């Protein structure tokens, strides 16, 4: 088979800034070893996130010029609304400035003390918004999904039997909705099968619980279904997406992922009464219902991006380019979460740095090293992000210690990725020189964004 090439030509470029190892060591000290605090100019290859970091197409930029900036009833809103409705089949479409704004509105309305929200795995902002409302967020991934070394097709799946047990124990009246995150970001960008979405829906229906999709990477998930699930290879991605959403009563979405834009999101709801309440809240916190915290031009770019993301040449290249990175690292013996996810490769820091105990944050140590050695910015998804403290102030570690290399959409070429491979392999060869970190300052929620560290 021939190389699967980037399905685009480069029309506009942005130079990147080269730095020396010595300079980066100084930048790290200044940032208290938290790469979120590094100015982007000090980063060579930025794999911090695939969120809002995508390159827009010429057509999206053209759409930016077409943006209708009317306060109410802008043409751009109707184009956006039409596109999202067509895609999801959901009735009421509420634009928000990003995914978490949709979550905030949703969980302000359905959350609160005593309520519990199950999910295959909650993303950090979803969990934070649920907990901020006073409700509880529960992850129910399958046992396959918990095993970082196992190669399986749909490790993002919800554990449906566990969900039923959970519903019986908790009482359906305490569960305002159930979520499925596609792809499962916190679980390694792993896809959820159509069968699993269907079975989850049937179970939810039996207990009268609405099912919501956290739809950030719906198109990547759909292409995995096309490649891996029986009976779907002959279906178009568009059809697969329609079927996925046909099981949903609502959805939250960060357009910064699979709408290939730099800002935006939406909340989509079938429930009219809930929609009225959500729009009222939207007006207080985001904006009028036909712009919801976005400019008309943003709505245009989202509508166009939602078309482009369904292009199967794009999705084939997208998933292959991530898999390529994973393949090369695996070949060199670097431990990664298997198999490669849709938007990122997750290094298994526990295995990469077995000599650094979990309470010394091996993921943080690896993140610092990739930046120091190669100017690559990654993110820890482990006990810094998800760790909590028990009543004795002892760290309750996360299930896994991962370092995510998230690949922005349409931004980096294969030679950038080859460079990343070289740096990771070099760091792996020198892994015994790395040491742990301690946290010197942290916020009570989402501490990974602002925590300060020092070397142990
Ligand atoms: C990014 C993301 C969110 C939050 O979206 P923002 O636009 O960053 O607020 C929610 N869920 C998942 C799965 C995500 O990846």
Short mmCIF file of C-alpha atoms and ligand atoms in Angstrom, two decimals:
data_model
loop_
_atom_site.label_atom_id
_atom_site.label_comp_id
_atom_site.label_asym_id
_atom_site.label_seq_id
_atom_site.Cartn_x
_atom_site.Cartn_y
_atom_site.Cartn_z
CA UNK A 1 0.00 0.00 0.00
CA UNK A 2 1.25 3.49 -0.80
CA UNK A 3 1.82 6.24 1.79
CA UNK A 4 -1.39 7.93 2.89
CA UNK A 5 -0.50 11.55 2.20
CA UNK A 6 -1.80 14.83 3.64
CA UNK A 7 -4.98 15.45 1.60
CA UNK A 8 -4.22 19.17 1.19
CA UNK A 9 -1.62 21.62 -0.08
CA UNK A 10 -0.22 24.35 2.16
CA UNK A 11 -1.49 27.80 1.18
CA UNK A 12 -0.38 29.86 4.14
CA UNK A 13 2.39 29.25 6.63
CA UNK A 14 3.39 30.34 10.11
CA UNK A 15 7.07 30.21 11.11
CA UNK A 16 8.05 28.31 14.24
CA UNK A 17 10.63 29.52 16.70
CA UNK A 18 13.77 27.49 17.31
CA UNK A 19 15.30 27.51 20.80
CA UNK A 20 18.29 25.81 22.43
CA UNK A 21 18.18 23.28 25.26
CA UNK A 22 19.86 25.82 27.53
CA UNK A 23 17.17 28.43 26.74
CA UNK A 24 14.39 25.92 27.35
CA UNK A 25 15.81 25.01 30.76
CA UNK A 26 15.52 28.67 31.73
CA UNK A 27 11.99 28.92 30.31
CA UNK A 28 10.98 25.86 32.34
CA UNK A 29 12.25 27.37 35.59
CA UNK A 30 10.33 30.56 34.84
CA UNK A 31 7.15 28.52 34.21
CA UNK A 32 7.53 26.54 37.46
CA UNK A 33 7.86 23.42 35.29
CA UNK A 34 4.24 23.73 34.21
CA UNK A 35 4.16 23.75 30.40
CA UNK A 36 0.72 25.43 30.46
CA UNK A 37 2.60 28.51 31.66
CA UNK A 38 5.04 28.59 28.73
CA UNK A 39 4.45 31.27 26.11
CA UNK A 40 3.66 29.41 22.87
CA UNK A 41 6.53 31.24 21.19
CA UNK A 42 8.91 29.20 23.31
CA UNK A 43 7.47 25.95 21.94
CA UNK A 44 8.75 24.27 18.77
CA UNK A 45 6.13 21.55 18.22
CA UNK A 46 2.98 22.13 20.22
CA UNK A 47 1.18 18.89 21.01
CA UNK A 48 -0.46 20.24 24.17
CA UNK A 49 -3.88 19.74 22.69
CA UNK A 50 -5.80 19.21 19.48
CA UNK A 51 -8.39 21.63 20.80
CA UNK A 52 -8.76 24.88 18.88
CA UNK A 53 -5.32 24.39 17.33
CA UNK A 54 -6.43 23.18 13.92
CA UNK A 55 -5.62 24.82 10.61
CA UNK A 56 -8.69 26.15 8.85
CA UNK A 57 -9.23 25.66 5.14
CA UNK A 58 -9.38 28.36 2.49
CA UNK A 59 -13.15 27.84 2.43
CA UNK A 60 -13.42 28.36 6.15
CA UNK A 61 -11.41 31.58 5.87
CA UNK A 62 -13.69 32.63 3.05
CA UNK A 63 -16.61 31.91 5.38
CA UNK A 64 -15.03 34.21 7.95
CA UNK A 65 -15.49 37.08 5.46
CA UNK A 66 -19.11 36.01 4.90
CA UNK A 67 -19.89 36.14 8.63
CA UNK A 68 -23.11 38.01 9.37
CA UNK A 69 -22.56 39.92 12.59
CA UNK A 70 -26.18 40.89 13.26
CA UNK A 71 -26.96 40.65 16.97
CA UNK A 72 -30.14 38.69 16.43
CA UNK A 73 -31.07 36.28 13.65
CA UNK A 74 -27.79 36.43 11.74
CA UNK A 75 -27.65 34.49 8.47
CA UNK A 76 -24.55 32.72 9.81
CA UNK A 77 -26.54 31.37 12.74
CA UNK A 78 -29.14 29.80 10.47
CA UNK A 79 -26.43 28.17 8.37
CA UNK A 80 -24.81 26.81 11.55
CA UNK A 81 -28.12 25.65 13.00
CA UNK A 82 -29.08 23.93 9.77
CA UNK A 83 -25.73 22.14 9.53
CA UNK A 84 -25.76 20.92 13.14
CA UNK A 85 -29.38 19.78 12.87
CA UNK A 86 -28.66 17.95 9.64
CA UNK A 87 -25.67 16.26 11.22
CA UNK A 88 -27.16 15.31 14.58
CA UNK A 89 -30.87 15.10 13.88
CA UNK A 90 -31.32 16.92 17.20
CA UNK A 91 -33.99 19.56 17.41
CA UNK A 92 -32.75 22.58 19.35
CA UNK A 93 -29.27 23.92 18.64
CA UNK A 94 -27.65 26.32 21.10
CA UNK A 95 -24.28 27.85 20.16
CA UNK A 96 -21.77 28.31 22.99
CA UNK A 97 -18.28 29.77 23.05
CA UNK A 98 -16.80 26.33 23.68
CA UNK A 99 -17.65 22.86 24.93
CA UNK A 100 -17.42 23.59 28.63
CA UNK A 101 -19.93 26.43 28.31
CA UNK A 102 -22.44 23.89 26.98
CA UNK A 103 -21.55 21.62 29.91
CA UNK A 104 -21.92 24.45 32.42
CA UNK A 105 -25.40 25.29 31.16
CA UNK A 106 -26.49 21.66 30.98
CA UNK A 107 -25.29 20.67 34.45
CA UNK A 108 -26.47 23.87 36.10
CA UNK A 109 -29.93 22.76 34.95
CA UNK A 110 -29.84 18.99 35.50
CA UNK A 111 -27.05 18.62 38.10
CA UNK A 112 -26.97 19.57 41.74
CA UNK A 113 -26.52 17.73 45.04
CA UNK A 114 -27.74 14.12 45.06
CA UNK A 115 -27.52 13.76 41.28
CA UNK A 116 -25.08 11.41 39.58
CA UNK A 117 -23.94 11.44 35.93
CA UNK A 118 -22.41 8.27 34.46
CA UNK A 119 -20.14 8.33 31.38
CA UNK A 120 -17.72 5.93 29.71
CA UNK A 121 -15.11 8.43 30.94
CA UNK A 122 -15.74 12.05 31.79
CA UNK A 123 -13.42 14.62 30.28
CA UNK A 124 -11.86 16.91 32.91
CA UNK A 125 -14.07 19.95 32.20
CA UNK A 126 -17.19 17.76 32.14
CA UNK A 127 -16.32 16.27 35.49
CA UNK A 128 -15.50 19.72 36.87
CA UNK A 129 -18.82 21.20 35.72
CA UNK A 130 -20.78 18.28 37.17
CA UNK A 131 -18.96 18.48 40.50
CA UNK A 132 -19.23 22.27 40.58
CA UNK A 133 -23.02 21.87 40.45
CA UNK A 134 -22.83 19.58 43.49
CA UNK A 135 -23.51 16.41 41.51
CA UNK A 136 -21.22 13.39 41.18
CA UNK A 137 -19.47 12.23 38.00
CA UNK A 138 -18.92 8.48 37.58
CA UNK A 139 -16.74 6.74 34.98
CA UNK A 140 -17.81 3.31 33.76
CA UNK A 141 -15.29 2.18 31.12
CA UNK A 142 -15.03 -1.51 30.24
CA UNK A 143 -12.25 -3.62 31.74
CA UNK A 144 -10.67 -3.65 28.25
CA UNK A 145 -10.50 0.13 28.38
CA UNK A 146 -8.65 0.01 31.69
CA UNK A 147 -5.83 -2.13 30.32
CA UNK A 148 -3.30 0.17 28.64
CA UNK A 149 -1.49 -2.65 26.83
CA UNK A 150 -4.42 -4.54 25.40
CA UNK A 151 -5.02 -4.10 21.68
CA UNK A 152 -8.77 -4.08 21.03
CA UNK A 153 -11.04 -2.30 18.57
CA UNK A 154 -13.36 -0.36 20.87
CA UNK A 155 -11.62 0.35 24.14
CA UNK A 156 -13.70 3.50 24.57
CA UNK A 157 -16.86 1.51 25.22
CA UNK A 158 -19.19 1.98 28.16
CA UNK A 159 -19.43 -1.00 30.51
CA UNK A 160 -23.13 -1.63 29.92
CA UNK A 161 -23.67 -4.34 32.60
CA UNK A 162 -21.89 -2.09 35.13
CA UNK A 163 -24.13 0.79 34.05
CA UNK A 164 -27.25 -1.28 34.73
CA UNK A 165 -25.97 -2.26 38.16
CA UNK A 166 -25.12 1.37 38.80
CA UNK A 167 -28.59 2.56 37.78
CA UNK A 168 -30.27 -0.01 40.06
CA UNK A 169 -28.06 0.98 42.98
CA UNK A 170 -28.35 4.74 42.47
CA UNK A 171 -31.98 4.92 41.41
CA UNK A 172 -32.91 6.23 37.98
CA UNK A 173 -34.50 9.33 39.52
CA UNK A 174 -31.04 10.45 40.69
CA UNK A 175 -29.58 10.12 37.21
CA UNK A 176 -30.75 13.08 35.12
CA UNK A 177 -28.82 11.84 32.09
CA UNK A 178 -26.19 9.39 30.96
CA UNK A 179 -23.29 10.45 28.73
CA UNK A 180 -21.07 8.72 26.22
CA UNK A 181 -17.89 10.49 25.15
CA UNK A 182 -16.82 9.83 21.53
CA UNK A 183 -14.00 9.21 21.16
CA UNK A 184 -13.13 8.52 24.77
CA UNK A 185 -10.58 11.30 25.34
CA UNK A 186 -9.62 10.53 28.95
CA UNK A 187 -9.48 6.84 28.06
CA UNK A 188 -6.89 7.38 25.33
CA UNK A 189 -8.84 8.71 22.34
CA UNK A 190 -10.31 5.24 21.95
CA UNK A 191 -13.48 4.75 19.91
CA UNK A 192 -16.89 3.57 21.05
CA UNK A 193 -18.66 1.02 18.87
CA UNK A 194 -22.10 1.56 17.37
CA UNK A 195 -23.26 -1.57 19.13
CA UNK A 196 -22.15 -0.11 22.46
CA UNK A 197 -23.95 3.20 21.83
CA UNK A 198 -27.07 1.25 20.81
CA UNK A 199 -26.96 -0.99 23.88
CA UNK A 200 -26.38 1.95 26.19
CA UNK A 201 -29.35 3.70 24.63
CA UNK A 202 -31.59 0.64 25.09
CA UNK A 203 -30.62 0.42 28.74
CA UNK A 204 -31.16 4.14 29.32
CA UNK A 205 -34.54 3.91 27.61
CA UNK A 206 -35.58 1.04 29.87
CA UNK A 207 -34.97 3.25 32.91
CA UNK A 208 -36.23 6.49 31.35
CA UNK A 209 -32.81 8.18 31.38
CA UNK A 210 -31.88 10.46 28.45
CA UNK A 211 -28.62 9.63 26.66
CA UNK A 212 -26.26 12.48 25.73
CA UNK A 213 -23.21 12.32 23.50
CA UNK A 214 -20.12 14.29 24.35
CA UNK A 215 -19.59 14.57 20.62
CA UNK A 216 -16.25 16.40 20.39
CA UNK A 217 -14.64 13.77 18.12
CA UNK A 218 -17.72 12.26 16.52
CA UNK A 219 -16.17 12.07 13.03
CA UNK A 220 -13.00 10.32 14.17
CA UNK A 221 -15.18 7.88 16.11
CA UNK A 222 -17.33 7.29 13.03
CA UNK A 223 -14.31 6.49 10.88
CA UNK A 224 -13.08 3.97 13.45
CA UNK A 225 -16.52 2.35 13.27
CA UNK A 226 -16.25 2.23 9.49
CA UNK A 227 -12.84 0.58 9.67
CA UNK A 228 -13.45 -1.78 12.55
CA UNK A 229 -17.09 -2.65 13.13
CA UNK A 230 -18.86 -5.46 11.34
CA UNK A 231 -21.26 -4.26 8.69
CA UNK A 232 -20.06 -0.64 8.59
CA UNK A 233 -17.26 -0.73 6.01
CA UNK A 234 -19.79 -0.16 3.23
CA UNK A 235 -21.57 2.71 4.99
CA UNK A 236 -20.51 6.32 4.46
CA UNK A 237 -19.16 8.26 7.44
CA UNK A 238 -22.14 10.58 7.08
CA UNK A 239 -24.54 7.64 7.53
CA UNK A 240 -22.55 6.33 10.46
CA UNK A 241 -22.62 9.75 12.12
CA UNK A 242 -26.39 9.95 11.62
CA UNK A 243 -26.86 6.57 13.24
CA UNK A 244 -24.62 7.49 16.19
CA UNK A 245 -26.68 10.61 16.89
CA UNK A 246 -29.97 8.80 16.32
CA UNK A 247 -29.48 7.19 19.75
CA UNK A 248 -28.89 10.54 21.48
CA UNK A 249 -31.43 12.78 23.19
CA UNK A 250 -28.89 15.55 23.35
CA UNK A 251 -25.24 16.42 22.81
CA UNK A 252 -22.51 18.72 23.98
CA UNK A 253 -19.77 19.56 21.55
CA UNK A 254 -16.53 21.46 21.48
CA UNK A 255 -16.25 22.70 17.90
CA UNK A 256 -12.54 23.14 18.64
CA UNK A 257 -12.12 19.44 17.89
CA UNK A 258 -14.02 17.89 14.99
CA UNK A 259 -15.49 21.12 13.62
CA UNK A 260 -11.87 22.09 12.83
CA UNK A 261 -12.14 25.65 14.14
CA UNK A 262 -10.26 27.67 16.72
CA UNK A 263 -13.24 28.52 18.93
CA UNK A 264 -16.82 27.39 19.40
CA UNK A 265 -19.17 24.74 20.65
CA UNK A 266 -22.82 23.86 21.04
CA UNK A 267 -25.46 22.24 23.15
CA UNK A 268 -28.10 20.30 21.25
CA UNK A 269 -31.31 19.16 22.92
CA UNK A 270 -34.51 17.41 21.95
CA UNK A 271 -36.28 18.38 25.19
CA UNK A 272 -38.14 21.68 24.56
CA UNK A 273 -38.67 22.58 28.23
CA UNK A 274 -35.00 22.04 29.00
CA UNK A 275 -34.10 24.08 25.90
CA UNK A 276 -36.11 27.07 27.14
CA UNK A 277 -34.26 26.99 30.45
CA UNK A 278 -30.93 26.53 28.69
CA UNK A 279 -31.57 29.52 26.39
CA UNK A 280 -32.47 31.69 29.38
CA UNK A 281 -29.22 30.74 31.06
CA UNK A 282 -27.36 31.23 27.78
CA UNK A 283 -28.54 34.83 27.60
CA UNK A 284 -27.13 35.52 31.07
CA UNK A 285 -23.80 33.79 30.61
CA UNK A 286 -23.01 33.56 26.88
CA UNK A 287 -25.19 35.75 24.71
CA UNK A 288 -28.36 35.93 22.66
CA UNK A 289 -29.54 32.49 21.40
CA UNK A 290 -28.52 33.17 17.80
CA UNK A 291 -24.86 33.79 18.63
CA UNK A 292 -24.25 32.39 22.13
CA UNK A 293 -20.78 33.75 22.77
CA UNK A 294 -19.56 33.49 19.19
CA UNK A 295 -19.17 35.91 16.32
CA UNK A 296 -21.16 35.31 13.13
CA UNK A 297 -17.88 34.49 11.37
CA UNK A 298 -17.17 31.73 13.93
CA UNK A 299 -20.55 30.17 13.18
CA UNK A 300 -19.73 30.21 9.44
CA UNK A 301 -16.38 28.51 10.02
CA UNK A 302 -18.01 25.82 12.19
CA UNK A 303 -20.69 25.09 9.58
CA UNK A 304 -18.01 24.69 6.91
CA UNK A 305 -15.72 22.64 9.19
CA UNK A 306 -18.53 20.20 9.98
CA UNK A 307 -18.72 19.49 6.23
CA UNK A 308 -14.98 19.09 5.77
CA UNK A 309 -14.53 16.75 8.72
CA UNK A 310 -16.79 14.18 7.05
CA UNK A 311 -14.46 13.94 4.04
CA UNK A 312 -13.23 10.35 4.17
CA UNK A 313 -9.86 11.21 2.59
CA UNK A 314 -9.33 13.60 5.45
CA UNK A 315 -10.36 11.06 8.11
CA UNK A 316 -8.22 8.32 6.58
CA UNK A 317 -5.18 10.62 6.69
CA UNK A 318 -6.07 11.88 10.16
CA UNK A 319 -6.25 8.48 11.80
CA UNK A 320 -3.28 7.15 9.82
CA UNK A 321 -0.99 10.04 10.80
CA UNK A 322 -1.66 9.42 14.49
CA UNK A 323 -1.21 5.68 14.02
CA UNK A 324 2.13 6.31 12.26
CA UNK A 325 3.49 8.08 15.33
CA UNK A 326 2.29 5.25 17.56
CA UNK A 327 3.73 2.56 15.28
CA UNK A 328 7.20 4.09 15.20
CA UNK A 329 7.33 4.57 18.96
CA UNK A 330 6.11 1.03 19.61
CA UNK A 331 8.74 -0.32 17.24
CA UNK A 332 11.41 1.44 19.33
CA UNK A 333 10.07 -0.15 22.52
CA UNK A 334 8.49 3.05 23.88
CA UNK A 335 5.47 2.10 26.03
CA UNK A 336 2.31 3.72 24.71
CA UNK A 337 -1.35 3.18 25.40
CA UNK A 338 -2.45 0.66 22.79
CA UNK A 339 -3.80 0.87 20.20
CA UNK A 340 -3.18 4.46 18.95
CA UNK A 341 -6.17 6.72 19.51
CA UNK A 342 -7.87 9.04 17.03
CA UNK A 343 -6.34 12.37 17.99
CA UNK A 344 -3.35 11.54 20.13
CA UNK A 345 -0.71 9.10 21.27
CA UNK A 346 -0.55 8.54 24.99
CA UNK A 347 2.84 7.62 26.43
CA UNK A 348 2.56 5.27 29.39
CA UNK A 349 4.65 7.20 31.92
CA UNK A 350 4.38 4.53 34.62
CA UNK A 351 6.19 2.10 32.32
CA UNK A 352 8.41 4.72 30.71
CA UNK A 353 9.71 5.80 34.13
CA UNK A 354 9.19 2.84 36.48
CA UNK A 355 11.77 4.26 38.91
CA UNK A 356 9.62 7.36 39.63
CA UNK A 357 6.81 6.56 42.09
CA UNK A 358 3.31 7.74 41.26
CA UNK A 359 3.29 10.38 44.03
CA UNK A 360 6.35 11.96 42.37
CA UNK A 361 4.37 12.43 39.16
CA UNK A 362 6.22 10.45 36.45
CA UNK A 363 3.98 11.99 33.75
CA UNK A 364 5.02 15.49 34.77
CA UNK A 365 8.66 14.45 34.63
CA UNK A 366 8.25 13.13 31.08
CA UNK A 367 6.36 16.25 29.95
CA UNK A 368 9.21 18.43 31.22
CA UNK A 369 11.81 16.23 29.51
CA UNK A 370 10.15 16.28 26.07
CA UNK A 371 10.10 20.05 26.22
CA UNK A 372 13.63 20.40 27.60
CA UNK A 373 15.11 17.99 25.08
CA UNK A 374 13.15 18.82 21.95
CA UNK A 375 10.89 21.84 22.52
CA UNK A 376 7.85 19.58 22.31
CA UNK A 377 4.90 20.53 24.47
CA UNK A 378 2.74 17.64 25.66
CA UNK A 379 0.35 17.26 28.57
CA UNK A 380 0.21 15.05 31.64
CA UNK A 381 -2.99 13.03 31.95
CA UNK A 382 -2.42 11.25 35.20
CA UNK A 383 -2.24 12.09 38.86
CA UNK A 384 -1.53 15.79 38.31
CA UNK A 385 -4.74 16.10 36.27
CA UNK A 386 -6.95 13.57 38.05
CA UNK A 387 -5.29 12.90 41.40
CA UNK A 388 -7.26 13.78 44.55
CA UNK A 389 -6.45 13.79 48.25
CA UNK A 390 -7.92 11.56 50.96
CA UNK A 391 -8.87 12.81 54.44
CA UNK A 392 -5.22 12.50 55.54
CA UNK A 393 -4.11 14.72 52.63
CA UNK A 394 -2.49 11.73 50.94
CA UNK A 395 -2.59 11.59 47.16
CA UNK A 396 -5.16 9.24 45.68
CA UNK A 397 -3.51 8.63 42.32
CA UNK A 398 -5.22 8.44 38.94
CA UNK A 399 -5.81 5.05 37.34
CA UNK A 400 -3.10 5.64 34.72
CA UNK A 401 -0.11 7.95 34.37
CA UNK A 402 -0.20 9.10 30.75
CA UNK A 403 1.47 11.81 28.70
CA UNK A 404 -0.60 12.87 25.75
CA UNK A 405 0.87 13.92 22.43
CA UNK A 406 -2.21 15.46 20.83
CA UNK A 407 -2.03 16.10 17.10
CA UNK A 408 -3.61 19.36 15.89
CA UNK A 409 -5.69 18.85 12.77
CA UNK A 410 -3.99 19.67 9.44
CA UNK A 411 -1.12 21.55 11.12
CA UNK A 412 2.00 19.39 11.17
CA UNK A 413 3.54 17.39 8.33
CA UNK A 414 5.16 13.98 8.47
CA UNK A 415 8.65 15.46 9.00
CA UNK A 416 7.42 17.27 12.12
CA UNK A 417 6.12 13.96 13.38
CA UNK A 418 9.40 12.21 12.48
CA UNK A 419 11.19 14.79 14.62
CA UNK A 420 8.80 14.09 17.52
CA UNK A 421 9.55 10.38 17.17
CA UNK A 422 13.29 11.08 17.38
CA UNK A 423 12.94 13.20 20.51
CA UNK A 424 10.72 10.71 22.33
CA UNK A 425 13.08 7.85 21.51
CA UNK A 426 16.07 9.90 22.72
CA UNK A 427 14.25 10.68 25.98
CA UNK A 428 13.47 6.99 26.33
CA UNK A 429 17.15 6.10 25.94
CA UNK A 430 18.00 8.56 28.74
CA UNK A 431 14.99 7.73 30.94
CA UNK A 432 17.09 6.69 33.94
CA UNK A 433 18.37 10.26 34.30
CA UNK A 434 14.86 11.65 34.96
CA UNK A 435 13.59 12.45 38.46
CA UNK A 436 10.21 13.17 40.06
CA UNK A 437 8.46 16.43 40.91
CA UNK A 438 6.51 17.87 43.81
CA UNK A 439 3.65 20.37 43.65
CA UNK A 440 4.34 23.60 45.51
CA UNK A 441 1.13 25.46 44.69
CA UNK A 442 -2.24 24.30 43.31
CA UNK A 443 -5.85 25.38 42.75
CA UNK A 444 -8.72 23.40 44.32
CA UNK A 445 -10.12 22.41 40.88
CA UNK A 446 -8.49 21.65 37.53
CA UNK A 447 -5.15 22.12 39.24
CA UNK A 448 -3.06 20.96 36.28
CA UNK A 449 -3.59 24.27 34.45
CA UNK A 450 -1.94 26.43 37.09
CA UNK A 451 -0.01 24.17 39.50
CA UNK A 452 3.60 25.05 40.25
CA UNK A 453 6.21 22.31 40.52
CA UNK A 454 9.74 21.83 41.69
CA UNK A 455 12.22 19.04 40.98
CA UNK A 456 12.52 16.48 43.76
C1 LIG B 1 -12.35 19.46 24.80
C2 LIG B 1 -13.36 18.61 25.39
C3 LIG B 1 -14.41 19.16 26.15
C4 LIG B 1 -14.49 20.61 26.52
O1 LIG B 1 -14.50 21.46 25.43
P1 LIG B 1 -13.83 22.92 25.46
O2 LIG B 1 -14.14 23.47 24.13
O3 LIG B 1 -12.36 22.73 25.70
O4 LIG B 1 -14.46 23.68 26.56
C5 LIG B 1 -15.36 18.28 26.61
N1 LIG B 1 -15.31 16.97 26.38
C6 LIG B 1 -14.31 16.41 25.65
C7 LIG B 1 -14.30 14.94 25.40
C8 LIG B 1 -13.30 17.21 25.14
O5 LIG B 1 -12.31 16.66 24.43
#
